[in-house]
Amino acid sequence: MKIWVNGGLHTAEGALVSVLDHGLTVGDGIFETVKTVHGRPFALTRHLDRLSRSARGLGLPEPDLDEVRRACAAVLDANPVDLGRLRITYTGGLSPLGSDRGEAGPTLVVAVGGTKRRPDTTAAITVPWTRNERGAVTGLKTTSYAENVVALARAREHGASEALFANTVGALCEGTGSNVFVVLDGELHTPPLASGCLAGITRALTAEWCGAHETDLPLDVLERADEIFLTSTLRDVQAVHRLDDRQLPAAPGPVTTKAMRVFEERAGADLDP
Ligand code: PLP
């Protein structure tokens, strides 16, 4: 496998990033996972916009988006098997211990990763920990994923693939790596960005294409929602058939089925919507 690191392609084994890289030592990196379709990136412009927003939010130097595009193309060319996704990682870069970040410039890594076709339905749990809707890094796609790793481990212990968080005021927020939609009385709703959720690209496209309302929802809406589904780059639209102890045996229900179909059709027709 060939990986892009700071200006050129390397083998995975030969690619080096300093042990003093700030992304490693303090976790102030950002990333994007980009789905690939027949070896081409999907929604790359939206991903690059979010990468820039995350960099600004974290105070990292503005990423050179032309270089990121070149790196993505080079990595896809060099890895001819369509592995399903690109992972872009960008950090403040090498910094001597004890000084400020970025003295040797930022680090850019672009790698490919595999992705299995996700099942149409999955199980999810709620977790007792909260997302902070007003934190310094709320809404930024940072590499500091430890909280998500812990919540996902809890989900796996319960035979689920995702864990859903409420925010500090008890409103439904998002999953560890996905956004959440619920159907109430036939209407589709998703929490607003003010809930603290990531501005998911699949969320935005699904909301636009399927006409979802952005609504503040108490966490217990999950106990009465007719349908629940998750969206993410790796899941697309995925129905929830069990939430904690609640079974939703009809999943995917009619609204979810329609969202799945619309997403598949529209995403297949336009690689950079
Ligand atoms: N929320 C979080 C915390 C995520 O990490 C992700 C994706 O990784 C999402 C939501 C979904 O975003 P997207 O649809 O852009 O993949």
Tab-separated table of C-alpha atoms and ligand atoms in Angstrom:
chain	number	residue	atom	x	y	z
A	1	MET	CA	0.000	0.000	0.000
A	2	LYS	CA	1.236	3.493	-0.866
A	3	ILE	CA	0.652	6.427	1.473
A	4	TRP	CA	1.162	10.160	0.920
A	5	VAL	CA	3.276	11.788	3.618
A	6	ASN	CA	4.389	15.415	3.399
A	7	GLY	CA	4.846	15.885	-0.305
A	8	GLY	CA	5.344	12.381	-1.674
A	9	LEU	CA	4.300	8.739	-1.840
A	10	HIS	CA	5.850	6.138	0.453
A	11	THR	CA	5.246	2.508	1.242
A	12	ALA	CA	3.202	2.058	4.413
A	13	GLU	CA	6.270	0.568	6.147
A	14	GLY	CA	8.606	3.316	4.922
A	15	ALA	CA	6.386	6.285	5.761
A	16	LEU	CA	7.669	8.248	8.729
A	17	VAL	CA	6.191	10.925	10.925
A	18	SER	CA	8.184	12.343	13.820
A	19	VAL	CA	7.519	11.026	17.331
A	20	LEU	CA	7.417	14.701	18.319
A	21	ASP	CA	4.554	15.459	15.964
A	22	HIS	CA	1.973	17.483	17.862
A	23	GLY	CA	-0.808	15.310	16.515
A	24	LEU	CA	0.766	12.411	18.421
A	25	THR	CA	1.928	14.196	21.547
A	26	VAL	CA	-1.141	16.298	22.278
A	27	GLY	CA	-3.696	15.156	19.729
A	28	ASP	CA	-4.272	18.451	17.966
A	29	GLY	CA	-4.770	16.952	14.556
A	30	ILE	CA	-7.763	16.863	12.262
A	31	PHE	CA	-8.943	14.300	9.776
A	32	GLU	CA	-11.407	13.389	7.082
A	33	THR	CA	-12.613	9.988	5.950
A	34	VAL	CA	-13.679	10.172	2.324
A	35	LYS	CA	-15.663	7.439	0.636
A	36	THR	CA	-14.401	6.359	-2.772
A	37	VAL	CA	-16.664	5.189	-5.561
A	38	HIS	CA	-14.965	3.199	-8.343
A	39	GLY	CA	-11.653	4.607	-7.174
A	40	ARG	CA	-12.767	8.249	-7.117
A	41	PRO	CA	-13.441	10.383	-4.046
A	42	PHE	CA	-17.054	11.167	-3.143
A	43	ALA	CA	-18.001	14.691	-1.972
A	44	LEU	CA	-14.338	15.737	-1.806
A	45	THR	CA	-15.143	19.460	-1.994
A	46	ARG	CA	-17.358	19.207	1.099
A	47	HIS	CA	-14.702	17.190	2.929
A	48	LEU	CA	-12.012	19.760	2.074
A	49	ASP	CA	-14.256	22.614	3.243
A	50	ARG	CA	-14.704	20.827	6.556
A	51	LEU	CA	-10.957	20.132	6.785
A	52	SER	CA	-10.306	23.883	6.411
A	53	ARG	CA	-12.967	24.731	8.996
A	54	SER	CA	-11.498	22.217	11.441
A	55	ALA	CA	-7.982	23.615	10.848
A	56	ARG	CA	-9.177	27.160	11.516
A	57	GLY	CA	-11.052	26.055	14.624
A	58	LEU	CA	-7.977	24.318	16.002
A	59	GLY	CA	-5.601	27.133	15.040
A	60	LEU	CA	-3.648	24.963	12.596
A	61	PRO	CA	-2.106	26.521	9.472
A	62	GLU	CA	-4.589	26.620	6.577
A	63	PRO	CA	-4.160	23.324	4.677
A	64	ASP	CA	-3.079	23.637	1.040
A	65	LEU	CA	-6.217	22.143	-0.506
A	66	ASP	CA	-4.615	21.796	-3.956
A	67	GLU	CA	-1.929	19.648	-2.371
A	68	VAL	CA	-4.555	17.596	-0.536
A	69	ARG	CA	-6.394	17.008	-3.835
A	70	ARG	CA	-3.125	16.043	-5.545
A	71	ALA	CA	-2.299	13.692	-2.664
A	72	CYS	CA	-5.720	12.014	-2.843
A	73	ALA	CA	-5.371	11.508	-6.606
A	74	ALA	CA	-1.821	10.166	-6.259
A	75	VAL	CA	-2.812	7.716	-3.522
A	76	LEU	CA	-5.795	6.460	-5.507
A	77	ASP	CA	-3.602	6.047	-8.625
A	78	ALA	CA	-0.923	4.215	-6.664
A	79	ASN	CA	-3.398	1.809	-5.021
A	80	PRO	CA	-5.365	0.535	-7.985
A	81	VAL	CA	-7.681	-1.732	-5.969
A	82	ASP	CA	-10.706	0.305	-4.872
A	83	LEU	CA	-10.378	-0.010	-1.122
A	84	GLY	CA	-13.396	2.115	-0.389
A	85	ARG	CA	-12.075	5.078	1.503
A	86	LEU	CA	-9.361	7.681	1.858
A	87	ARG	CA	-8.181	8.904	5.198
A	88	ILE	CA	-6.726	12.427	5.303
A	89	THR	CA	-4.855	13.354	8.487
A	90	TYR	CA	-3.438	16.826	9.092
A	91	THR	CA	-1.582	17.976	12.214
A	92	GLY	CA	0.395	20.923	13.524
A	93	GLY	CA	3.532	18.983	12.713
A	94	LEU	CA	6.909	18.503	14.291
A	95	SER	CA	7.609	20.582	17.318
A	96	PRO	CA	10.510	20.337	19.791
A	97	LEU	CA	9.242	19.427	23.242
A	98	GLY	CA	8.221	22.413	25.289
A	99	SER	CA	7.807	24.865	22.435
A	100	ASP	CA	4.879	25.859	20.350
A	101	ARG	CA	3.575	23.812	17.469
A	102	GLY	CA	4.439	23.854	13.852
A	103	GLU	CA	8.093	24.865	13.638
A	104	ALA	CA	8.737	22.474	10.775
A	105	GLY	CA	5.355	22.938	9.145
A	106	PRO	CA	2.250	20.812	9.281
A	107	THR	CA	2.035	17.075	8.615
A	108	LEU	CA	-0.247	15.799	5.862
A	109	VAL	CA	-0.908	12.069	5.519
A	110	VAL	CA	-3.308	10.552	2.984
A	111	ALA	CA	-3.886	6.804	3.142
A	112	VAL	CA	-6.408	4.350	1.757
A	113	GLY	CA	-8.433	2.033	3.904
A	114	GLY	CA	-10.761	-0.857	3.314
A	115	THR	CA	-14.440	-0.747	3.905
A	116	LYS	CA	-16.889	-3.586	4.036
A	117	ARG	CA	-20.370	-3.093	2.657
A	118	ARG	CA	-22.345	-2.272	5.811
A	119	PRO	CA	-25.514	-4.218	6.559
A	120	ASP	CA	-28.742	-2.282	6.029
A	121	THR	CA	-29.571	-2.393	9.734
A	122	THR	CA	-27.610	-2.314	12.960
A	123	ALA	CA	-27.960	-2.161	16.739
A	124	ALA	CA	-27.066	0.940	18.770
A	125	ILE	CA	-26.968	1.897	22.427
A	126	THR	CA	-27.179	5.143	24.355
A	127	VAL	CA	-24.317	6.002	26.683
A	128	PRO	CA	-24.395	7.964	29.947
A	129	TRP	CA	-21.569	10.299	28.889
A	130	THR	CA	-22.399	13.644	27.281
A	131	ARG	CA	-21.219	15.625	24.289
A	132	ASN	CA	-20.375	19.210	25.131
A	133	GLU	CA	-22.391	21.397	22.772
A	134	ARG	CA	-20.393	24.507	23.729
A	135	GLY	CA	-16.816	23.206	23.929
A	136	ALA	CA	-13.745	24.760	22.319
A	137	VAL	CA	-13.533	21.950	19.755
A	138	THR	CA	-17.246	21.192	19.361
A	139	GLY	CA	-18.034	20.523	15.718
A	140	LEU	CA	-14.385	20.127	14.689
A	141	LYS	CA	-13.283	16.798	13.255
A	142	THR	CA	-10.209	16.325	15.418
A	143	THR	CA	-8.082	13.231	15.867
A	144	SER	CA	-8.840	13.318	19.614
A	145	TYR	CA	-11.277	10.414	19.436
A	146	ALA	CA	-10.609	8.808	22.803
A	147	GLU	CA	-14.137	9.552	24.067
A	148	ASN	CA	-15.579	7.883	20.991
A	149	VAL	CA	-13.287	4.892	21.355
A	150	VAL	CA	-14.538	4.309	24.918
A	151	ALA	CA	-18.203	4.681	23.916
A	152	LEU	CA	-17.765	2.385	20.926
A	153	ALA	CA	-16.172	-0.260	23.131
A	154	ARG	CA	-19.271	-0.059	25.358
A	155	ALA	CA	-21.473	-0.489	22.266
A	156	ARG	CA	-19.525	-3.564	21.180
A	157	GLU	CA	-19.934	-5.105	24.656
A	158	HIS	CA	-23.681	-4.859	24.023
A	159	GLY	CA	-23.529	-6.359	20.556
A	160	ALA	CA	-24.081	-2.943	18.949
A	161	SER	CA	-22.087	-1.029	16.358
A	162	GLU	CA	-22.784	2.505	17.522
A	163	ALA	CA	-23.238	4.496	20.728
A	164	LEU	CA	-25.415	7.602	20.824
A	165	PHE	CA	-24.692	10.622	23.008
A	166	ALA	CA	-26.970	13.256	24.469
A	167	ASN	CA	-25.478	16.705	25.053
A	168	THR	CA	-25.136	18.452	28.416
A	169	VAL	CA	-28.789	19.594	28.393
A	170	GLY	CA	-30.095	16.111	27.647
A	171	ALA	CA	-30.797	16.614	23.939
A	172	LEU	CA	-30.056	13.925	21.383
A	173	CYS	CA	-26.739	14.740	19.698
A	174	GLU	CA	-24.928	12.109	17.574
A	175	GLY	CA	-23.056	8.815	17.578
A	176	THR	CA	-19.334	8.154	17.971
A	177	GLY	CA	-18.893	8.339	14.215
A	178	SER	CA	-22.317	9.056	12.798
A	179	ASN	CA	-25.267	11.435	12.876
A	180	VAL	CA	-28.718	10.330	13.875
A	181	PHE	CA	-32.173	10.784	12.320
A	182	VAL	CA	-35.551	9.875	13.798
A	183	VAL	CA	-39.000	9.556	12.286
A	184	LEU	CA	-41.871	10.972	14.364
A	185	ASP	CA	-45.414	10.860	12.977
A	186	GLY	CA	-44.035	10.223	9.506
A	187	GLU	CA	-41.731	13.292	9.623
A	188	LEU	CA	-37.948	13.067	9.486
A	189	HIS	CA	-35.919	14.948	12.134
A	190	THR	CA	-32.244	15.312	12.958
A	191	PRO	CA	-30.588	17.303	15.765
A	192	PRO	CA	-29.336	20.784	14.763
A	193	LEU	CA	-25.598	21.582	14.727
A	194	ALA	CA	-26.189	23.594	17.929
A	195	SER	CA	-26.718	20.231	19.667
A	196	GLY	CA	-22.939	19.786	19.382
A	197	CYS	CA	-22.977	17.191	16.616
A	198	LEU	CA	-20.470	17.129	13.798
A	199	ALA	CA	-21.633	18.707	10.545
A	200	GLY	CA	-21.725	15.292	8.896
A	201	ILE	CA	-21.567	15.340	5.133
A	202	THR	CA	-23.939	12.382	4.825
A	203	ARG	CA	-26.257	14.166	7.287
A	204	ALA	CA	-26.284	17.338	5.194
A	205	LEU	CA	-26.921	15.480	1.931
A	206	THR	CA	-29.631	13.283	3.474
A	207	ALA	CA	-31.355	16.275	5.077
A	208	GLU	CA	-31.245	18.189	1.780
A	209	TRP	CA	-32.327	15.296	-0.422
A	210	CYS	CA	-35.003	13.910	1.916
A	211	GLY	CA	-36.272	17.136	3.504
A	212	ALA	CA	-35.457	16.517	7.191
A	213	HIS	CA	-36.280	19.044	9.916
A	214	GLU	CA	-33.507	20.175	12.255
A	215	THR	CA	-35.160	19.806	15.649
A	216	ASP	CA	-34.027	19.898	19.270
A	217	LEU	CA	-34.984	16.442	20.472
A	218	PRO	CA	-34.857	15.107	24.022
A	219	LEU	CA	-32.862	11.862	24.265
A	220	ASP	CA	-36.007	9.935	25.217
A	221	VAL	CA	-37.417	10.586	21.754
A	222	LEU	CA	-35.556	7.386	20.903
A	223	GLU	CA	-38.053	5.435	23.022
A	224	ARG	CA	-40.977	6.508	20.849
A	225	ALA	CA	-39.485	7.192	17.418
A	226	ASP	CA	-41.143	5.128	14.681
A	227	GLU	CA	-37.820	4.773	12.887
A	228	ILE	CA	-34.211	5.611	13.722
A	229	PHE	CA	-31.307	5.708	11.316
A	230	LEU	CA	-27.638	6.643	11.291
A	231	THR	CA	-25.680	8.454	8.592
A	232	SER	CA	-21.952	8.576	7.954
A	233	THR	CA	-19.396	8.269	5.204
A	234	LEU	CA	-18.838	4.633	6.119
A	235	ARG	CA	-22.466	3.694	6.788
A	236	ASP	CA	-24.300	5.858	4.221
A	237	VAL	CA	-27.886	5.541	5.578
A	238	GLN	CA	-28.210	2.650	8.031
A	239	ALA	CA	-31.377	1.697	9.903
A	240	VAL	CA	-31.325	0.928	13.638
A	241	HIS	CA	-33.159	-2.324	14.444
A	242	ARG	CA	-32.328	-2.323	18.172
A	243	LEU	CA	-31.721	0.646	20.440
A	244	ASP	CA	-30.683	-0.415	23.957
A	245	ASP	CA	-33.409	-2.957	24.859
A	246	ARG	CA	-35.931	-1.615	22.379
A	247	GLN	CA	-36.480	-3.678	19.242
A	248	LEU	CA	-37.531	-1.980	16.030
A	249	PRO	CA	-38.351	-5.131	14.104
A	250	ALA	CA	-39.728	-3.321	11.057
A	251	ALA	CA	-36.389	-1.604	10.385
A	252	PRO	CA	-35.718	-0.307	7.817
A	253	GLY	CA	-39.141	1.350	7.911
A	254	PRO	CA	-40.648	3.212	4.963
A	255	VAL	CA	-39.020	6.622	5.565
A	256	THR	CA	-35.613	5.027	6.139
A	257	THR	CA	-35.966	2.819	3.079
A	258	LYS	CA	-36.746	5.876	0.991
A	259	ALA	CA	-33.758	7.776	2.450
A	260	MET	CA	-31.484	4.813	1.634
A	261	ARG	CA	-32.735	4.699	-1.937
A	262	VAL	CA	-32.544	8.459	-2.474
A	263	PHE	CA	-29.025	8.583	-1.055
A	264	GLU	CA	-27.817	5.714	-3.193
A	265	GLU	CA	-29.307	7.145	-6.371
A	266	ARG	CA	-28.200	10.747	-5.866
A	267	ALA	CA	-24.735	9.841	-4.597
A	268	GLY	CA	-24.270	7.479	-7.522
A	269	ALA	CA	-25.261	10.198	-9.986
A	270	ASP	CA	-22.987	12.976	-8.701
A	271	LEU	CA	-19.565	12.327	-7.177
A	272	ASP	CA	-19.169	15.869	-5.839
A	273	PRO	CA	-22.624	17.004	-4.754
B	1	PLP	N1	-20.224	12.450	13.875
B	1	PLP	C1	-18.968	12.090	14.179
B	1	PLP	C2	-18.470	12.282	15.576
B	1	PLP	C3	-18.135	11.536	13.192
B	1	PLP	O1	-16.886	11.173	13.502
B	1	PLP	C4	-18.641	11.345	11.898
B	1	PLP	C5	-17.806	10.766	10.840
B	1	PLP	O2	-16.719	10.321	11.069
B	1	PLP	C6	-19.952	11.722	11.625
B	1	PLP	C7	-20.716	12.284	12.632
B	1	PLP	C8	-20.537	11.534	10.240
B	1	PLP	O3	-19.961	12.453	9.343
B	1	PLP	P1	-19.823	12.131	7.791
B	1	PLP	O4	-21.188	11.886	7.257
B	1	PLP	O5	-19.207	13.377	7.215
B	1	PLP	O6	-18.949	10.930	7.664
